[in-house]
């Protein structure tokens, strides 16, 4: 049965009816193709260039030993981390913006990245921890910051603008703590911390891939299972209650999932700026759908990050410029444009 030109209702043999947004599905497929194509090009980019055809042949197991080592051991893990981090940030940003009903309600603005940075700095500066310990510290810092924001924003429930305002305040506090920690670090630790704080995919290996992949395998289906409740939340709590949605339960589950996705992505690659802010908004403009656009945001985040990593290597040379610098510049320009647009529309 066709509902309109852009939406179709598909009925399965078991009697289950599913609404299919043709435009959104097309956007998801195109973004996946862009992400995969950029990944293949990125794997072939570096001091030892490999043509795309040879990359595909090597991934299929037909490359020579040198190419197999470069592709499978050196470059493929980095690209997979980029895809997973981008997807996690895109999905986490879509959840925060949908729950807060605010285009500025992203992990970058709410301070989750700064919280993860604080956890990493504590490990680096105070304990001179290993790379694994820094990752764990970042994860704990991000989760602790998310918990603090939720508790401080709670008042008979968590509402959008209160969540954003509390997040901005917590972000300012944690940013000050991070500055203090840097002033107490010696030169070597400070340099190491600054590199991590920029956000980079350099040196990432399979040790970062598997934990992030396992987390996404659990959280992405959980989030998609609550997509209907999230769509109802966007119409307001009263309407959601009347439609039978357990508002606070759905909101808490989705916020916890968003915090975990953001903290894990930050722990794997550092605080990569603005992907969580821009990916959901760009996905919404492509789909022209007012809903949360979870899958398009996930795919957009993955495509954005691997493309930015390719730009950082191709334009500035391999490992010359961390990917966080590229996303920060692009995201900053986008944020200014978004603020101007929201002001002209009278929403801020």
GROMACS .gro file of C-alpha atoms in nm:
model
  348
    1UNK     CA    1   0.000   0.000   0.000
    2UNK     CA    2   0.136   0.340  -0.093
    3UNK     CA    3   0.086   0.619   0.160
    4UNK     CA    4   0.244   0.897  -0.052
    5UNK     CA    5   0.515   0.941  -0.312
    6UNK     CA    6   0.798   0.915  -0.057
    7UNK     CA    7   0.662   0.654   0.185
    8UNK     CA    8   0.543   0.300   0.141
    9UNK     CA    9   0.396   0.052   0.387
   10UNK     CA   10   0.542  -0.296   0.337
   11UNK     CA   11   0.351  -0.591   0.480
   12UNK     CA   12   0.546  -0.908   0.558
   13UNK     CA   13   0.404  -1.261   0.520
   14UNK     CA   14   0.366  -1.275   0.899
   15UNK     CA   15   0.131  -0.977   0.896
   16UNK     CA   16   0.383  -0.718   1.019
   17UNK     CA   17   0.347  -0.379   0.854
   18UNK     CA   18   0.658  -0.162   0.820
   19UNK     CA   19   0.663   0.195   0.691
   20UNK     CA   20   0.937   0.245   0.436
   21UNK     CA   21   1.070   0.592   0.362
   22UNK     CA   22   1.206   0.557   0.009
   23UNK     CA   23   1.407   0.881   0.016
   24UNK     CA   24   1.569   0.797   0.351
   25UNK     CA   25   1.653   0.447   0.231
   26UNK     CA   26   1.812   0.591  -0.082
   27UNK     CA   27   2.018   0.835   0.127
   28UNK     CA   28   2.136   0.553   0.354
   29UNK     CA   29   2.245   0.342   0.056
   30UNK     CA   30   2.427   0.633  -0.109
   31UNK     CA   31   2.603   0.729   0.215
   32UNK     CA   32   2.713   0.369   0.265
   33UNK     CA   33   2.855   0.363  -0.086
   34UNK     CA   34   3.038   0.692  -0.022
   35UNK     CA   35   3.179   0.561   0.307
   36UNK     CA   36   3.295   0.235   0.147
   37UNK     CA   37   3.446   0.408  -0.156
   38UNK     CA   38   3.628   0.659   0.066
   39UNK     CA   39   3.753   0.370   0.280
   40UNK     CA   40   3.901   0.190  -0.019
   41UNK     CA   41   4.071   0.510  -0.140
   42UNK     CA   42   4.195   0.583   0.213
   43UNK     CA   43   4.346   0.235   0.249
   44UNK     CA   44   4.540   0.297  -0.072
   45UNK     CA   45   4.669   0.637   0.047
   46UNK     CA   46   5.006   0.674   0.217
   47UNK     CA   47   5.381   0.660   0.168
   48UNK     CA   48   5.329   0.339  -0.030
   49UNK     CA   49   5.030   0.411  -0.260
   50UNK     CA   50   4.813   0.117  -0.362
   51UNK     CA   51   4.558   0.141  -0.648
   52UNK     CA   52   4.196   0.085  -0.552
   53UNK     CA   53   4.176  -0.232  -0.762
   54UNK     CA   54   4.476  -0.378  -0.577
   55UNK     CA   55   4.320  -0.279  -0.242
   56UNK     CA   56   4.002  -0.468  -0.327
   57UNK     CA   57   4.203  -0.768  -0.450
   58UNK     CA   58   4.409  -0.768  -0.131
   59UNK     CA   59   4.099  -0.746   0.088
   60UNK     CA   60   3.967  -1.048  -0.101
   61UNK     CA   61   4.289  -1.235  -0.013
   62UNK     CA   62   4.465  -1.221  -0.351
   63UNK     CA   63   4.729  -0.954  -0.285
   64UNK     CA   64   5.103  -1.014  -0.258
   65UNK     CA   65   5.255  -1.049   0.093
   66UNK     CA   66   5.372  -0.687   0.105
   67UNK     CA   67   5.031  -0.552   0.013
   68UNK     CA   68   4.857  -0.787   0.256
   69UNK     CA   69   5.072  -0.660   0.543
   70UNK     CA   70   5.020  -0.293   0.455
   71UNK     CA   71   4.647  -0.328   0.395
   72UNK     CA   72   4.540  -0.578   0.660
   73UNK     CA   73   4.776  -0.489   0.943
   74UNK     CA   74   4.855  -0.120   0.900
   75UNK     CA   75   4.574   0.059   0.717
   76UNK     CA   76   4.256  -0.149   0.747
   77UNK     CA   77   4.234  -0.120   1.129
   78UNK     CA   78   4.271   0.258   1.107
   79UNK     CA   79   3.994   0.282   0.850
   80UNK     CA   80   3.765   0.053   1.049
   81UNK     CA   81   3.822   0.262   1.362
   82UNK     CA   82   3.737   0.571   1.157
   83UNK     CA   83   3.415   0.415   1.029
   84UNK     CA   84   3.309   0.295   1.375
   85UNK     CA   85   3.401   0.621   1.549
   86UNK     CA   86   3.219   0.827   1.286
   87UNK     CA   87   2.914   0.602   1.302
   88UNK     CA   88   2.910   0.614   1.683
   89UNK     CA   89   2.939   0.992   1.692
   90UNK     CA   90   2.676   1.038   1.422
   91UNK     CA   91   2.428   0.813   1.600
   92UNK     CA   92   2.508   0.958   1.943
   93UNK     CA   93   2.463   1.311   1.810
   94UNK     CA   94   2.128   1.222   1.654
   95UNK     CA   95   2.008   1.080   1.987
   96UNK     CA   96   2.113   1.386   2.186
   97UNK     CA   97   1.962   1.629   1.937
   98UNK     CA   98   1.637   1.434   1.920
   99UNK     CA   99   1.599   1.391   2.298
  100UNK     CA  100   1.682   1.757   2.365
  101UNK     CA  101   1.481   1.873   2.060
  102UNK     CA  102   1.765   2.114   1.993
  103UNK     CA  103   2.007   2.114   1.695
  104UNK     CA  104   2.284   2.228   1.934
  105UNK     CA  105   2.226   1.936   2.172
  106UNK     CA  106   2.531   1.738   2.067
  107UNK     CA  107   2.812   1.577   2.270
  108UNK     CA  108   3.047   1.858   2.162
  109UNK     CA  109   2.826   2.122   2.321
  110UNK     CA  110   2.717   1.914   2.621
  111UNK     CA  111   3.075   1.847   2.731
  112UNK     CA  112   3.100   1.470   2.694
  113UNK     CA  113   3.412   1.503   2.482
  114UNK     CA  114   3.567   1.730   2.742
  115UNK     CA  115   3.474   1.481   3.014
  116UNK     CA  116   3.643   1.199   2.827
  117UNK     CA  117   3.944   1.426   2.775
  118UNK     CA  118   3.959   1.491   3.150
  119UNK     CA  119   3.965   1.117   3.220
  120UNK     CA  120   4.246   1.069   2.970
  121UNK     CA  121   4.445   1.363   3.108
  122UNK     CA  122   4.421   1.229   3.463
  123UNK     CA  123   4.574   0.901   3.344
  124UNK     CA  124   4.843   1.073   3.136
  125UNK     CA  125   4.942   1.350   3.377
  126UNK     CA  126   4.896   1.191   3.718
  127UNK     CA  127   4.973   0.826   3.645
  128UNK     CA  128   5.173   0.827   3.317
  129UNK     CA  129   4.948   0.545   3.205
  130UNK     CA  130   4.978   0.327   2.896
  131UNK     CA  131   4.766   0.368   2.584
  132UNK     CA  132   4.518   0.111   2.717
  133UNK     CA  133   4.492   0.296   3.048
  134UNK     CA  134   4.434   0.626   2.865
  135UNK     CA  135   4.150   0.464   2.668
  136UNK     CA  136   3.994   0.334   2.989
  137UNK     CA  137   4.034   0.673   3.157
  138UNK     CA  138   3.863   0.847   2.866
  139UNK     CA  139   3.574   0.601   2.878
  140UNK     CA  140   3.528   0.650   3.253
  141UNK     CA  141   3.554   1.028   3.218
  142UNK     CA  142   3.290   1.040   2.946
  143UNK     CA  143   3.051   0.815   3.138
  144UNK     CA  144   3.101   1.013   3.461
  145UNK     CA  145   3.034   1.342   3.282
  146UNK     CA  146   2.720   1.204   3.120
  147UNK     CA  147   2.593   1.080   3.457
  148UNK     CA  148   2.662   1.418   3.619
  149UNK     CA  149   2.477   1.606   3.343
  150UNK     CA  150   2.176   1.375   3.372
  151UNK     CA  151   2.157   1.409   3.750
  152UNK     CA  152   2.196   1.787   3.744
  153UNK     CA  153   1.939   1.825   3.466
  154UNK     CA  154   1.681   1.605   3.640
  155UNK     CA  155   1.373   1.781   3.773
  156UNK     CA  156   1.066   1.563   3.742
  157UNK     CA  157   1.223   1.439   3.423
  158UNK     CA  158   1.492   1.561   3.184
  159UNK     CA  159   1.388   1.827   2.934
  160UNK     CA  160   1.568   1.957   2.629
  161UNK     CA  161   1.684   2.309   2.705
  162UNK     CA  162   1.768   2.226   3.067
  163UNK     CA  163   1.985   1.938   2.944
  164UNK     CA  164   2.167   2.168   2.700
  165UNK     CA  165   2.219   2.446   2.955
  166UNK     CA  166   2.348   2.206   3.221
  167UNK     CA  167   2.574   2.045   2.963
  168UNK     CA  168   2.722   2.380   2.864
  169UNK     CA  169   2.792   2.460   3.229
  170UNK     CA  170   2.952   2.122   3.295
  171UNK     CA  171   3.156   2.159   2.976
  172UNK     CA  172   3.296   2.492   3.094
  173UNK     CA  173   3.392   2.343   3.432
  174UNK     CA  174   3.559   2.037   3.281
  175UNK     CA  175   3.743   2.252   3.026
  176UNK     CA  176   3.892   2.450   3.315
  177UNK     CA  177   3.996   2.127   3.488
  178UNK     CA  178   4.162   2.010   3.167
  179UNK     CA  179   4.358   2.335   3.143
  180UNK     CA  180   4.474   2.296   3.502
  181UNK     CA  181   4.589   1.939   3.439
  182UNK     CA  182   4.790   2.051   3.136
  183UNK     CA  183   4.970   2.317   3.340
  184UNK     CA  184   5.074   2.047   3.591
  185UNK     CA  185   5.210   1.809   3.328
  186UNK     CA  186   5.575   1.791   3.228
  187UNK     CA  187   5.670   1.871   2.869
  188UNK     CA  188   5.658   1.514   2.735
  189UNK     CA  189   5.324   1.430   2.896
  190UNK     CA  190   5.177   1.766   2.789
  191UNK     CA  191   5.279   1.706   2.427
  192UNK     CA  192   5.132   1.355   2.441
  193UNK     CA  193   4.810   1.492   2.590
  194UNK     CA  194   4.773   1.767   2.329
  195UNK     CA  195   4.811   1.516   2.045
  196UNK     CA  196   4.541   1.297   2.200
  197UNK     CA  197   4.312   1.596   2.262
  198UNK     CA  198   4.323   1.693   1.894
  199UNK     CA  199   4.157   1.369   1.783
  200UNK     CA  200   4.353   1.140   1.556
  201UNK     CA  201   4.332   0.800   1.387
  202UNK     CA  202   4.708   0.766   1.359
  203UNK     CA  203   4.848   0.442   1.499
  204UNK     CA  204   4.509   0.279   1.553
  205UNK     CA  205   4.514  -0.101   1.532
  206UNK     CA  206   4.290  -0.402   1.591
  207UNK     CA  207   4.300  -0.344   1.968
  208UNK     CA  208   4.074  -0.041   1.915
  209UNK     CA  209   3.855  -0.208   1.652
  210UNK     CA  210   3.714  -0.503   1.845
  211UNK     CA  211   3.585  -0.329   2.162
  212UNK     CA  212   3.418  -0.054   1.959
  213UNK     CA  213   3.270  -0.305   1.714
  214UNK     CA  214   3.129  -0.515   2.001
  215UNK     CA  215   2.976  -0.208   2.166
  216UNK     CA  216   2.815  -0.095   1.839
  217UNK     CA  217   2.681  -0.447   1.780
  218UNK     CA  218   2.493  -0.422   2.111
  219UNK     CA  219   2.390  -0.056   2.118
  220UNK     CA  220   2.285   0.006   1.756
  221UNK     CA  221   2.007  -0.260   1.760
  222UNK     CA  222   1.899  -0.136   2.105
  223UNK     CA  223   1.868   0.220   1.976
  224UNK     CA  224   1.683   0.116   1.660
  225UNK     CA  225   1.443  -0.091   1.871
  226UNK     CA  226   1.350   0.229   2.058
  227UNK     CA  227   1.326   0.443   1.743
  228UNK     CA  228   0.945   0.459   1.756
  229UNK     CA  229   0.950   0.581   2.116
  230UNK     CA  230   1.211   0.842   2.022
  231UNK     CA  231   0.992   0.966   1.738
  232UNK     CA  232   0.702   1.001   1.981
  233UNK     CA  233   0.922   1.192   2.229
  234UNK     CA  234   0.981   1.458   1.966
  235UNK     CA  235   0.609   1.546   1.986
  236UNK     CA  236   0.633   1.618   2.359
  237UNK     CA  237   0.599   1.420   2.680
  238UNK     CA  238   0.221   1.460   2.713
  239UNK     CA  239   0.153   1.329   2.364
  240UNK     CA  240   0.402   1.044   2.420
  241UNK     CA  241   0.231   0.943   2.744
  242UNK     CA  242  -0.108   0.942   2.573
  243UNK     CA  243   0.031   0.712   2.303
  244UNK     CA  244   0.153   0.462   2.560
  245UNK     CA  245   0.525   0.547   2.554
  246UNK     CA  246   0.719   0.504   2.879
  247UNK     CA  247   0.877   0.844   2.843
  248UNK     CA  248   1.143   0.843   3.115
  249UNK     CA  249   1.241   0.482   3.051
  250UNK     CA  250   1.288   0.541   2.678
  251UNK     CA  251   1.470   0.869   2.738
  252UNK     CA  252   1.707   0.714   2.992
  253UNK     CA  253   1.786   0.412   2.773
  254UNK     CA  254   1.861   0.632   2.472
  255UNK     CA  255   2.068   0.883   2.669
  256UNK     CA  256   2.275   0.603   2.824
  257UNK     CA  257   2.328   0.454   2.478
  258UNK     CA  258   2.429   0.796   2.340
  259UNK     CA  259   2.676   0.854   2.624
  260UNK     CA  260   2.829   0.508   2.578
  261UNK     CA  261   2.865   0.555   2.202
  262UNK     CA  262   3.024   0.897   2.243
  263UNK     CA  263   3.256   0.795   2.526
  264UNK     CA  264   3.371   0.482   2.343
  265UNK     CA  265   3.435   0.676   2.022
  266UNK     CA  266   3.633   0.939   2.214
  267UNK     CA  267   3.829   0.670   2.394
  268UNK     CA  268   3.922   0.510   2.061
  269UNK     CA  269   4.024   0.821   1.864
  270UNK     CA  270   4.026   1.116   2.100
  271UNK     CA  271   3.769   1.399   2.099
  272UNK     CA  272   3.706   1.432   1.724
  273UNK     CA  273   3.521   1.762   1.699
  274UNK     CA  274   3.184   1.841   1.545
  275UNK     CA  275   3.105   1.508   1.373
  276UNK     CA  276   2.828   1.445   1.627
  277UNK     CA  277   2.693   1.796   1.566
  278UNK     CA  278   2.701   1.808   1.188
  279UNK     CA  279   2.622   1.449   1.083
  280UNK     CA  280   2.258   1.443   1.208
  281UNK     CA  281   2.184   1.786   1.061
  282UNK     CA  282   2.333   1.701   0.721
  283UNK     CA  283   2.147   1.369   0.722
  284UNK     CA  284   1.818   1.544   0.801
  285UNK     CA  285   1.869   1.789   0.516
  286UNK     CA  286   1.936   1.505   0.273
  287UNK     CA  287   1.639   1.293   0.382
  288UNK     CA  288   1.406   1.593   0.433
  289UNK     CA  289   1.252   1.393   0.714
  290UNK     CA  290   1.157   1.552   1.048
  291UNK     CA  291   1.225   1.233   1.244
  292UNK     CA  292   1.543   1.139   1.432
  293UNK     CA  293   1.707   0.995   1.115
  294UNK     CA  294   1.911   0.744   1.313
  295UNK     CA  295   2.046   0.528   1.030
  296UNK     CA  296   2.118   0.823   0.796
  297UNK     CA  297   2.303   1.000   1.080
  298UNK     CA  298   2.507   0.687   1.152
  299UNK     CA  299   2.606   0.651   0.787
  300UNK     CA  300   2.673   1.022   0.750
  301UNK     CA  301   2.907   1.019   1.051
  302UNK     CA  302   3.105   0.727   0.909
  303UNK     CA  303   3.131   0.890   0.565
  304UNK     CA  304   3.232   1.226   0.712
  305UNK     CA  305   3.512   1.090   0.927
  306UNK     CA  306   3.680   0.866   0.670
  307UNK     CA  307   3.652   1.145   0.411
  308UNK     CA  308   3.807   1.394   0.655
  309UNK     CA  309   4.087   1.147   0.729
  310UNK     CA  310   4.154   1.110   0.356
  311UNK     CA  311   4.167   1.490   0.321
  312UNK     CA  312   4.409   1.517   0.614
  313UNK     CA  313   4.645   1.268   0.448
  314UNK     CA  314   4.603   1.361   0.084
  315UNK     CA  315   4.618   1.738   0.121
  316UNK     CA  316   4.862   1.772   0.410
  317UNK     CA  317   5.059   1.446   0.385
  318UNK     CA  318   5.022   1.123   0.579
  319UNK     CA  319   4.992   1.189   0.953
  320UNK     CA  320   5.083   1.556   0.907
  321UNK     CA  321   4.745   1.679   1.028
  322UNK     CA  322   4.517   1.493   1.274
  323UNK     CA  323   4.166   1.428   1.148
  324UNK     CA  324   4.024   1.625   1.442
  325UNK     CA  325   4.171   1.945   1.297
  326UNK     CA  326   3.987   1.894   0.968
  327UNK     CA  327   3.653   1.813   1.132
  328UNK     CA  328   3.703   2.104   1.373
  329UNK     CA  329   3.750   2.356   1.092
  330UNK     CA  330   3.459   2.224   0.886
  331UNK     CA  331   3.236   2.182   1.190
  332UNK     CA  332   3.315   2.529   1.320
  333UNK     CA  333   3.208   2.685   0.991
  334UNK     CA  334   2.892   2.475   0.995
  335UNK     CA  335   2.815   2.576   1.356
  336UNK     CA  336   2.838   2.944   1.266
  337UNK     CA  337   2.606   2.888   0.971
  338UNK     CA  338   2.363   2.694   1.192
  339UNK     CA  339   2.357   2.970   1.456
  340UNK     CA  340   2.287   3.235   1.192
  341UNK     CA  341   2.010   3.020   1.044
  342UNK     CA  342   1.849   2.953   1.382
  343UNK     CA  343   1.863   3.323   1.470
  344UNK     CA  344   1.700   3.429   1.144
  345UNK     CA  345   1.427   3.172   1.207
  346UNK     CA  346   1.369   3.324   1.552
  347UNK     CA  347   1.450   3.005   1.742
  348UNK     CA  348   1.745   3.152   1.938
   0.00000   0.00000   0.00000
